[in-house]
Amino acid sequence: MAASVHQCAEDTSGVSSLSHVAIIMDGNGRWATKNGKSRSLGHKKGAEAVREAIEGALDCGVKCLTLYAFSSENWNRPVEEVTDLMALLKLYLQREVKTVHKQGVRLRVIGRRDRLSADIVKMIDKAEKRTEANTRMTLVIALSYGSRDEIIEAAKAFAVSVAEGKEDPSQLDEEKFSKGLWTNDIPDPDLIIRTSGEQRLSNFLLWQAAYAEFLFLDLLWPDFSKMDFRAAVDNYLGRNRRFGARP
Ligand code: FPP
């Protein structure tokens, strides 16, 4: 039986616990079209929904929330849209870090920093440092992130260690390989939510999603609210996870 919304905060420390929720925030463009607005405004509304997701996660006692903000493939969008999204992320880092810090949230950013502008990288470094002692929840923003990229980087780093005689290939196991990923000290997601009705992973946490539960929502990301977060948690808590074992 699904837990009620009211139970959500308490249940997260129990057997059916939910530690890490990851979200593919999709549908900003379609929301804009549907409402006769610019794509730029769709993304701005999407940034407002980020606040809702964080509050929903905090209300539910989730320990880690990962948001897919910009994929490695998103660099292929028209230059004006990329510029717009980067400006929005900058604004977010300028305005929201203070709020999340006050909420006891630690901020982490995963993805390729070498494609980001120097000022954004500096802001990320500063925000990560400022919030590093916070323990209530970790907010992971996947930015310029691609899971295949991440896996290749980990494989290359391991190959270099082997060439230097520091690692033995026969000793490579899942745990060791995971440590080479950008998510090295972040637990695997328990639940991955994607909005907009699309049902795919789009190069997001491919390795880490091995045993994740999936929830595909028909609503567009700018319409996502903290109540939707709670409903998603309720849905998850009603599932039976067996991790490949017998019931
Ligand atoms: C997908 O919608 C969304 C994105 C590519 C960007 C996500 C960014 C935000 C929600 C705002 C900024 C984020 C933070 C963390 C401040 P889409 O444009 O692909 O929508 P469509 O598929 O309907 O066109």
PDB file of C-alpha atoms and ligand atoms in Angstrom:
ATOM      1  CA  MET A   1       0.000   0.000   0.000  1.00  0.00           C
ATOM      2  CA  ALA A   2       1.287   3.469  -0.854  1.00  0.00           C
ATOM      3  CA  ALA A   3       2.269   5.651   2.082  1.00  0.00           C
ATOM      4  CA  SER A   4       0.256   8.805   2.528  1.00  0.00           C
ATOM      5  CA  VAL A   5       1.688  12.238   1.829  1.00  0.00           C
ATOM      6  CA  HIS A   6       1.652  12.873   5.566  1.00  0.00           C
ATOM      7  CA  GLN A   7       3.874   9.832   6.200  1.00  0.00           C
ATOM      8  CA  CYS A   8       6.449  10.885   3.671  1.00  0.00           C
ATOM      9  CA  ALA A   9       8.848  12.624   6.080  1.00  0.00           C
ATOM     10  CA  GLU A  10       8.861   9.790   8.608  1.00  0.00           C
ATOM     11  CA  ASP A  11       9.053   6.941   6.142  1.00  0.00           C
ATOM     12  CA  THR A  12      12.299   8.078   4.583  1.00  0.00           C
ATOM     13  CA  SER A  13      14.313   6.652   7.501  1.00  0.00           C
ATOM     14  CA  GLY A  14      12.520   3.286   7.409  1.00  0.00           C
ATOM     15  CA  VAL A  15      12.877   0.105   5.377  1.00  0.00           C
ATOM     16  CA  SER A  16      11.292   1.592   2.280  1.00  0.00           C
ATOM     17  CA  SER A  17      13.619   4.570   2.593  1.00  0.00           C
ATOM     18  CA  LEU A  18      14.206   6.994  -0.210  1.00  0.00           C
ATOM     19  CA  SER A  19      17.616   8.544  -0.054  1.00  0.00           C
ATOM     20  CA  HIS A  20      18.308   9.887  -3.541  1.00  0.00           C
ATOM     21  CA  VAL A  21      15.874  11.292  -6.094  1.00  0.00           C
ATOM     22  CA  ALA A  22      17.134  12.371  -9.525  1.00  0.00           C
ATOM     23  CA  ILE A  23      15.052  14.404 -11.960  1.00  0.00           C
ATOM     24  CA  ILE A  24      15.205  14.889 -15.714  1.00  0.00           C
ATOM     25  CA  MET A  25      13.531  18.286 -15.946  1.00  0.00           C
ATOM     26  CA  ASP A  26      11.920  18.175 -19.369  1.00  0.00           C
ATOM     27  CA  GLY A  27       9.273  20.205 -21.151  1.00  0.00           C
ATOM     28  CA  ASN A  28      10.268  23.876 -20.721  1.00  0.00           C
ATOM     29  CA  GLY A  29      10.016  24.462 -24.477  1.00  0.00           C
ATOM     30  CA  ARG A  30       6.641  22.737 -24.812  1.00  0.00           C
ATOM     31  CA  TRP A  31       5.340  24.684 -21.817  1.00  0.00           C
ATOM     32  CA  ALA A  32       6.379  27.897 -23.580  1.00  0.00           C
ATOM     33  CA  THR A  33       4.664  26.897 -26.840  1.00  0.00           C
ATOM     34  CA  LYS A  34       1.522  25.823 -25.002  1.00  0.00           C
ATOM     35  CA  ASN A  35       1.345  29.150 -23.180  1.00  0.00           C
ATOM     36  CA  GLY A  36       2.326  31.353 -26.125  1.00  0.00           C
ATOM     37  CA  LYS A  37       5.619  32.396 -24.471  1.00  0.00           C
ATOM     38  CA  SER A  38       9.265  32.403 -25.526  1.00  0.00           C
ATOM     39  CA  ARG A  39      11.483  29.364 -24.838  1.00  0.00           C
ATOM     40  CA  SER A  40      13.521  31.692 -22.672  1.00  0.00           C
ATOM     41  CA  LEU A  41      10.522  32.273 -20.410  1.00  0.00           C
ATOM     42  CA  GLY A  42       9.889  28.523 -20.378  1.00  0.00           C
ATOM     43  CA  HIS A  43      13.375  27.971 -18.959  1.00  0.00           C
ATOM     44  CA  LYS A  44      12.861  30.802 -16.449  1.00  0.00           C
ATOM     45  CA  LYS A  45       9.663  29.116 -15.243  1.00  0.00           C
ATOM     46  CA  GLY A  46      11.658  25.883 -15.149  1.00  0.00           C
ATOM     47  CA  ALA A  47      14.134  27.506 -12.766  1.00  0.00           C
ATOM     48  CA  GLU A  48      11.212  28.427 -10.504  1.00  0.00           C
ATOM     49  CA  ALA A  49      10.103  24.792 -10.491  1.00  0.00           C
ATOM     50  CA  VAL A  50      13.620  23.892  -9.276  1.00  0.00           C
ATOM     51  CA  ARG A  51      12.757  25.717  -6.051  1.00  0.00           C
ATOM     52  CA  GLU A  52       9.603  23.616  -5.713  1.00  0.00           C
ATOM     53  CA  ALA A  53      11.568  20.404  -6.205  1.00  0.00           C
ATOM     54  CA  ILE A  54      14.111  21.401  -3.545  1.00  0.00           C
ATOM     55  CA  GLU A  55      11.386  22.270  -1.060  1.00  0.00           C
ATOM     56  CA  GLY A  56       9.540  19.043  -1.843  1.00  0.00           C
ATOM     57  CA  ALA A  57      12.722  17.044  -1.307  1.00  0.00           C
ATOM     58  CA  LEU A  58      13.463  18.811   1.977  1.00  0.00           C
ATOM     59  CA  ASP A  59       9.880  18.255   3.194  1.00  0.00           C
ATOM     60  CA  CYS A  60      10.203  14.542   2.413  1.00  0.00           C
ATOM     61  CA  GLY A  61      13.546  14.171   4.177  1.00  0.00           C
ATOM     62  CA  VAL A  62      15.342  13.117   1.001  1.00  0.00           C
ATOM     63  CA  LYS A  63      19.124  13.204   1.504  1.00  0.00           C
ATOM     64  CA  CYS A  64      20.150  13.801  -2.078  1.00  0.00           C
ATOM     65  CA  LEU A  65      18.445  15.482  -5.025  1.00  0.00           C
ATOM     66  CA  THR A  66      20.068  15.454  -8.460  1.00  0.00           C
ATOM     67  CA  LEU A  67      18.768  17.738 -11.205  1.00  0.00           C
ATOM     68  CA  TYR A  68      19.690  17.356 -14.869  1.00  0.00           C
ATOM     69  CA  ALA A  69      20.116  21.022 -15.800  1.00  0.00           C
ATOM     70  CA  PHE A  70      22.193  20.877 -18.984  1.00  0.00           C
ATOM     71  CA  SER A  71      23.387  17.824 -20.871  1.00  0.00           C
ATOM     72  CA  SER A  72      26.508  17.461 -23.015  1.00  0.00           C
ATOM     73  CA  GLU A  73      24.088  17.233 -25.980  1.00  0.00           C
ATOM     74  CA  ASN A  74      22.420  20.535 -25.023  1.00  0.00           C
ATOM     75  CA  TRP A  75      25.563  22.319 -26.323  1.00  0.00           C
ATOM     76  CA  ASN A  76      24.171  21.524 -29.784  1.00  0.00           C
ATOM     77  CA  ARG A  77      21.137  23.783 -29.281  1.00  0.00           C
ATOM     78  CA  PRO A  78      21.017  27.186 -31.027  1.00  0.00           C
ATOM     79  CA  VAL A  79      23.630  29.526 -29.601  1.00  0.00           C
ATOM     80  CA  GLU A  80      20.983  31.985 -28.293  1.00  0.00           C
ATOM     81  CA  GLU A  81      19.303  29.245 -26.262  1.00  0.00           C
ATOM     82  CA  VAL A  82      22.625  28.026 -24.824  1.00  0.00           C
ATOM     83  CA  THR A  83      23.523  31.625 -23.895  1.00  0.00           C
ATOM     84  CA  ASP A  84      20.115  32.022 -22.297  1.00  0.00           C
ATOM     85  CA  LEU A  85      20.412  28.831 -20.257  1.00  0.00           C
ATOM     86  CA  MET A  86      23.924  29.729 -19.096  1.00  0.00           C
ATOM     87  CA  ALA A  87      22.724  33.201 -18.036  1.00  0.00           C
ATOM     88  CA  LEU A  88      19.885  31.569 -16.107  1.00  0.00           C
ATOM     89  CA  LEU A  89      22.255  29.179 -14.355  1.00  0.00           C
ATOM     90  CA  LYS A  90      24.499  32.082 -13.452  1.00  0.00           C
ATOM     91  CA  LEU A  91      21.560  33.990 -12.044  1.00  0.00           C
ATOM     92  CA  TYR A  92      20.540  30.889 -10.121  1.00  0.00           C
ATOM     93  CA  LEU A  93      24.009  30.543  -8.615  1.00  0.00           C
ATOM     94  CA  GLN A  94      24.041  34.248  -7.719  1.00  0.00           C
ATOM     95  CA  ARG A  95      20.592  34.328  -6.145  1.00  0.00           C
ATOM     96  CA  GLU A  96      19.754  30.897  -4.812  1.00  0.00           C
ATOM     97  CA  VAL A  97      22.955  29.657  -3.181  1.00  0.00           C
ATOM     98  CA  LYS A  98      22.285  31.858  -0.146  1.00  0.00           C
ATOM     99  CA  THR A  99      18.807  30.320   0.229  1.00  0.00           C
ATOM    100  CA  VAL A 100      19.899  26.702  -0.135  1.00  0.00           C
ATOM    101  CA  HIS A 101      22.804  27.343   2.240  1.00  0.00           C
ATOM    102  CA  LYS A 102      20.332  28.629   4.852  1.00  0.00           C
ATOM    103  CA  GLN A 103      18.242  25.499   4.288  1.00  0.00           C
ATOM    104  CA  GLY A 104      21.255  23.337   5.209  1.00  0.00           C
ATOM    105  CA  VAL A 105      21.775  22.111   1.668  1.00  0.00           C
ATOM    106  CA  ARG A 106      25.153  21.177   0.245  1.00  0.00           C
ATOM    107  CA  LEU A 107      25.578  22.043  -3.426  1.00  0.00           C
ATOM    108  CA  ARG A 108      27.549  19.852  -5.826  1.00  0.00           C
ATOM    109  CA  VAL A 109      27.942  20.220  -9.561  1.00  0.00           C
ATOM    110  CA  ILE A 110      28.820  17.279 -11.814  1.00  0.00           C
ATOM    111  CA  GLY A 111      29.755  17.434 -15.483  1.00  0.00           C
ATOM    112  CA  ARG A 112      32.499  18.761 -17.747  1.00  0.00           C
ATOM    113  CA  ARG A 113      33.677  22.087 -16.391  1.00  0.00           C
ATOM    114  CA  ASP A 114      36.100  22.703 -19.267  1.00  0.00           C
ATOM    115  CA  ARG A 115      33.234  23.749 -21.544  1.00  0.00           C
ATOM    116  CA  LEU A 116      31.785  26.211 -19.045  1.00  0.00           C
ATOM    117  CA  SER A 117      32.833  29.868 -18.900  1.00  0.00           C
ATOM    118  CA  ALA A 118      35.477  30.801 -16.322  1.00  0.00           C
ATOM    119  CA  ASP A 119      33.054  32.965 -14.325  1.00  0.00           C
ATOM    120  CA  ILE A 120      30.516  30.122 -13.972  1.00  0.00           C
ATOM    121  CA  VAL A 121      33.262  27.710 -12.892  1.00  0.00           C
ATOM    122  CA  LYS A 122      34.387  30.241 -10.291  1.00  0.00           C
ATOM    123  CA  MET A 123      30.824  30.631  -8.988  1.00  0.00           C
ATOM    124  CA  ILE A 124      30.398  26.862  -8.785  1.00  0.00           C
ATOM    125  CA  ASP A 125      33.674  26.456  -6.869  1.00  0.00           C
ATOM    126  CA  LYS A 126      32.639  29.191  -4.461  1.00  0.00           C
ATOM    127  CA  ALA A 127      29.147  27.756  -3.931  1.00  0.00           C
ATOM    128  CA  GLU A 128      30.494  24.235  -3.361  1.00  0.00           C
ATOM    129  CA  LYS A 129      33.003  25.538  -0.824  1.00  0.00           C
ATOM    130  CA  ARG A 130      30.458  27.703   0.951  1.00  0.00           C
ATOM    131  CA  THR A 131      27.979  24.856   1.409  1.00  0.00           C
ATOM    132  CA  GLU A 132      30.370  21.924   1.921  1.00  0.00           C
ATOM    133  CA  ALA A 133      29.660  21.508   5.639  1.00  0.00           C
ATOM    134  CA  ASN A 134      25.870  21.317   5.158  1.00  0.00           C
ATOM    135  CA  THR A 135      24.372  17.915   5.892  1.00  0.00           C
ATOM    136  CA  ARG A 136      20.576  18.206   5.612  1.00  0.00           C
ATOM    137  CA  MET A 137      20.546  17.391   1.906  1.00  0.00           C
ATOM    138  CA  THR A 138      22.929  17.385  -1.053  1.00  0.00           C
ATOM    139  CA  LEU A 139      21.715  19.127  -4.193  1.00  0.00           C
ATOM    140  CA  VAL A 140      23.598  17.816  -7.205  1.00  0.00           C
ATOM    141  CA  ILE A 141      23.293  19.843 -10.383  1.00  0.00           C
ATOM    142  CA  ALA A 142      24.280  17.934 -13.512  1.00  0.00           C
ATOM    143  CA  LEU A 143      25.643  20.619 -15.780  1.00  0.00           C
ATOM    144  CA  SER A 144      27.351  19.990 -19.095  1.00  0.00           C
ATOM    145  CA  TYR A 145      26.833  16.394 -18.026  1.00  0.00           C
ATOM    146  CA  GLY A 146      26.820  13.257 -20.143  1.00  0.00           C
ATOM    147  CA  SER A 147      26.905   9.815 -18.611  1.00  0.00           C
ATOM    148  CA  ARG A 148      28.907   8.205 -21.416  1.00  0.00           C
ATOM    149  CA  ASP A 149      31.429  11.024 -21.093  1.00  0.00           C
ATOM    150  CA  GLU A 150      31.653  10.334 -17.361  1.00  0.00           C
ATOM    151  CA  ILE A 151      32.164   6.595 -17.897  1.00  0.00           C
ATOM    152  CA  ILE A 152      34.866   7.173 -20.525  1.00  0.00           C
ATOM    153  CA  GLU A 153      36.675   9.599 -18.206  1.00  0.00           C
ATOM    154  CA  ALA A 154      36.618   6.992 -15.419  1.00  0.00           C
ATOM    155  CA  ALA A 155      37.892   4.287 -17.800  1.00  0.00           C
ATOM    156  CA  LYS A 156      40.714   6.537 -19.025  1.00  0.00           C
ATOM    157  CA  ALA A 157      41.760   7.436 -15.471  1.00  0.00           C
ATOM    158  CA  PHE A 158      41.855   3.757 -14.555  1.00  0.00           C
ATOM    159  CA  ALA A 159      43.871   2.907 -17.668  1.00  0.00           C
ATOM    160  CA  VAL A 160      46.398   5.621 -16.753  1.00  0.00           C
ATOM    161  CA  SER A 161      46.715   4.180 -13.227  1.00  0.00           C
ATOM    162  CA  VAL A 162      47.317   0.741 -14.724  1.00  0.00           C
ATOM    163  CA  ALA A 163      49.981   2.137 -17.084  1.00  0.00           C
ATOM    164  CA  GLU A 164      51.659   3.805 -14.097  1.00  0.00           C
ATOM    165  CA  GLY A 165      51.636   0.513 -12.209  1.00  0.00           C
ATOM    166  CA  LYS A 166      49.291   1.862  -9.514  1.00  0.00           C
ATOM    167  CA  GLU A 167      46.349  -0.401 -10.382  1.00  0.00           C
ATOM    168  CA  ASP A 168      45.920  -4.031 -11.345  1.00  0.00           C
ATOM    169  CA  PRO A 169      43.156  -4.643 -13.972  1.00  0.00           C
ATOM    170  CA  SER A 170      42.196  -7.930 -12.309  1.00  0.00           C
ATOM    171  CA  GLN A 171      41.305  -5.958  -9.175  1.00  0.00           C
ATOM    172  CA  LEU A 172      38.776  -3.709 -10.910  1.00  0.00           C
ATOM    173  CA  ASP A 173      35.275  -4.158  -9.529  1.00  0.00           C
ATOM    174  CA  GLU A 174      32.044  -2.165  -9.483  1.00  0.00           C
ATOM    175  CA  GLU A 175      32.916  -0.354  -6.278  1.00  0.00           C
ATOM    176  CA  LYS A 176      36.333   0.733  -7.509  1.00  0.00           C
ATOM    177  CA  PHE A 177      34.993   1.773 -10.912  1.00  0.00           C
ATOM    178  CA  SER A 178      32.203   3.807  -9.274  1.00  0.00           C
ATOM    179  CA  LYS A 179      34.839   5.754  -7.362  1.00  0.00           C
ATOM    180  CA  GLY A 180      36.210   7.062 -10.665  1.00  0.00           C
ATOM    181  CA  LEU A 181      32.850   8.546 -11.671  1.00  0.00           C
ATOM    182  CA  TRP A 182      31.934  12.195 -11.038  1.00  0.00           C
ATOM    183  CA  THR A 183      29.314  10.885  -8.602  1.00  0.00           C
ATOM    184  CA  ASN A 184      31.979   8.991  -6.610  1.00  0.00           C
ATOM    185  CA  ASP A 185      30.704   9.769  -3.111  1.00  0.00           C
ATOM    186  CA  ILE A 186      27.032  10.161  -4.010  1.00  0.00           C
ATOM    187  CA  PRO A 187      24.746   7.130  -3.525  1.00  0.00           C
ATOM    188  CA  ASP A 188      22.981   5.679  -6.580  1.00  0.00           C
ATOM    189  CA  PRO A 189      19.553   7.188  -7.244  1.00  0.00           C
ATOM    190  CA  ASP A 190      16.604   5.275  -5.795  1.00  0.00           C
ATOM    191  CA  LEU A 191      14.084   7.085  -7.955  1.00  0.00           C
ATOM    192  CA  ILE A 192      14.473   8.836 -11.300  1.00  0.00           C
ATOM    193  CA  ILE A 193      11.641  11.122 -12.366  1.00  0.00           C
ATOM    194  CA  ARG A 194      11.236  12.497 -15.876  1.00  0.00           C
ATOM    195  CA  THR A 195       8.611  15.074 -16.719  1.00  0.00           C
ATOM    196  CA  SER A 196       6.987  15.915 -20.083  1.00  0.00           C
ATOM    197  CA  GLY A 197       5.787  12.408 -20.937  1.00  0.00           C
ATOM    198  CA  GLU A 198       9.059  11.351 -22.598  1.00  0.00           C
ATOM    199  CA  GLN A 199      10.299   7.954 -21.441  1.00  0.00           C
ATOM    200  CA  ARG A 200      14.065   7.777 -21.859  1.00  0.00           C
ATOM    201  CA  LEU A 201      17.252   8.411 -19.878  1.00  0.00           C
ATOM    202  CA  SER A 202      18.970  10.764 -22.359  1.00  0.00           C
ATOM    203  CA  ASN A 203      22.518   9.967 -21.227  1.00  0.00           C
ATOM    204  CA  PHE A 204      21.719  10.604 -17.540  1.00  0.00           C
ATOM    205  CA  LEU A 205      23.288   8.492 -14.760  1.00  0.00           C
ATOM    206  CA  LEU A 206      23.437   5.359 -16.937  1.00  0.00           C
ATOM    207  CA  TRP A 207      25.741   3.435 -14.600  1.00  0.00           C
ATOM    208  CA  GLN A 208      24.151   4.752 -11.416  1.00  0.00           C
ATOM    209  CA  ALA A 209      20.594   3.940 -12.568  1.00  0.00           C
ATOM    210  CA  ALA A 210      21.190   0.162 -12.588  1.00  0.00           C
ATOM    211  CA  TYR A 211      18.546  -0.472  -9.901  1.00  0.00           C
ATOM    212  CA  ALA A 212      16.675   2.821  -9.870  1.00  0.00           C
ATOM    213  CA  GLU A 213      12.903   2.999 -10.006  1.00  0.00           C
ATOM    214  CA  PHE A 214      11.501   5.192 -12.779  1.00  0.00           C
ATOM    215  CA  LEU A 215       8.556   7.539 -12.790  1.00  0.00           C
ATOM    216  CA  PHE A 216       7.484   9.270 -15.989  1.00  0.00           C
ATOM    217  CA  LEU A 217       5.116  12.168 -15.444  1.00  0.00           C
ATOM    218  CA  ASP A 218       2.917  13.709 -18.110  1.00  0.00           C
ATOM    219  CA  LEU A 219       3.262  17.225 -16.763  1.00  0.00           C
ATOM    220  CA  LEU A 220       5.691  19.780 -18.190  1.00  0.00           C
ATOM    221  CA  TRP A 221       8.590  20.775 -15.939  1.00  0.00           C
ATOM    222  CA  PRO A 222       7.545  24.425 -15.308  1.00  0.00           C
ATOM    223  CA  ASP A 223       4.257  23.062 -13.871  1.00  0.00           C
ATOM    224  CA  PHE A 224       6.061  20.769 -11.397  1.00  0.00           C
ATOM    225  CA  SER A 225       5.242  21.579  -7.761  1.00  0.00           C
ATOM    226  CA  LYS A 226       6.290  20.302  -4.366  1.00  0.00           C
ATOM    227  CA  MET A 227       2.988  18.386  -4.214  1.00  0.00           C
ATOM    228  CA  ASP A 228       4.088  16.519  -7.358  1.00  0.00           C
ATOM    229  CA  PHE A 229       7.325  15.694  -5.565  1.00  0.00           C
ATOM    230  CA  ARG A 230       5.415  14.326  -2.591  1.00  0.00           C
ATOM    231  CA  ALA A 231       3.119  12.312  -4.856  1.00  0.00           C
ATOM    232  CA  ALA A 232       6.202  10.853  -6.587  1.00  0.00           C
ATOM    233  CA  VAL A 233       7.626   9.849  -3.204  1.00  0.00           C
ATOM    234  CA  ASP A 234       4.325   8.213  -2.275  1.00  0.00           C
ATOM    235  CA  ASN A 235       4.331   6.323  -5.556  1.00  0.00           C
ATOM    236  CA  TYR A 236       7.904   5.122  -4.884  1.00  0.00           C
ATOM    237  CA  LEU A 237       7.143   4.072  -1.300  1.00  0.00           C
ATOM    238  CA  GLY A 238       4.389   1.806  -2.615  1.00  0.00           C
ATOM    239  CA  ARG A 239       6.803  -0.158  -4.786  1.00  0.00           C
ATOM    240  CA  ASN A 240       8.601  -3.362  -3.937  1.00  0.00           C
ATOM    241  CA  ARG A 241      12.321  -3.201  -4.757  1.00  0.00           C
ATOM    242  CA  ARG A 242      14.069  -6.550  -4.947  1.00  0.00           C
ATOM    243  CA  PHE A 243      17.401  -5.656  -6.547  1.00  0.00           C
ATOM    244  CA  GLY A 244      17.267  -8.819  -8.629  1.00  0.00           C
ATOM    245  CA  ALA A 245      16.600 -11.081  -5.633  1.00  0.00           C
ATOM    246  CA  ARG A 246      13.562 -13.349  -5.169  1.00  0.00           C
ATOM    247  CA  PRO A 247      10.469 -11.804  -3.550  1.00  0.00           C
TER     248      PRO A 247
HETATM  249  C1  FPP B   1      14.426  20.590 -20.945  1.00  0.00           C
HETATM  250  O1  FPP B   1      13.376  21.302 -21.535  1.00  0.00           O
HETATM  251  C2  FPP B   1      15.122  21.450 -20.026  1.00  0.00           C
HETATM  252  C3  FPP B   1      16.398  21.890 -20.200  1.00  0.00           C
HETATM  253  C4  FPP B   1      17.229  21.526 -21.347  1.00  0.00           C
HETATM  254  C5  FPP B   1      17.031  22.791 -19.244  1.00  0.00           C
HETATM  255  C6  FPP B   1      16.660  22.586 -17.801  1.00  0.00           C
HETATM  256  C7  FPP B   1      16.892  23.866 -17.122  1.00  0.00           C
HETATM  257  C8  FPP B   1      16.103  24.404 -16.184  1.00  0.00           C
HETATM  258  C9  FPP B   1      14.955  23.704 -15.599  1.00  0.00           C
HETATM  259  C10 FPP B   1      16.321  25.767 -15.667  1.00  0.00           C
HETATM  260  C11 FPP B   1      17.616  26.035 -15.007  1.00  0.00           C
HETATM  261  C12 FPP B   1      18.078  25.025 -14.024  1.00  0.00           C
HETATM  262  C13 FPP B   1      18.600  25.314 -12.825  1.00  0.00           C
HETATM  263  C14 FPP B   1      19.207  24.234 -11.985  1.00  0.00           C
HETATM  264  C15 FPP B   1      18.608  26.670 -12.286  1.00  0.00           C
HETATM  265  P1  FPP B   1      13.370  21.449 -23.111  1.00  0.00           P
HETATM  266  O2  FPP B   1      13.889  22.797 -23.453  1.00  0.00           O
HETATM  267  O3  FPP B   1      14.103  20.323 -23.759  1.00  0.00           O
HETATM  268  O4  FPP B   1      11.834  21.337 -23.385  1.00  0.00           O
HETATM  269  P2  FPP B   1      11.140  20.750 -24.688  1.00  0.00           P
HETATM  270  O5  FPP B   1      11.598  19.329 -24.823  1.00  0.00           O
HETATM  271  O6  FPP B   1       9.700  20.882 -24.364  1.00  0.00           O
HETATM  272  O7  FPP B   1      11.578  21.621 -25.832  1.00  0.00           O
END
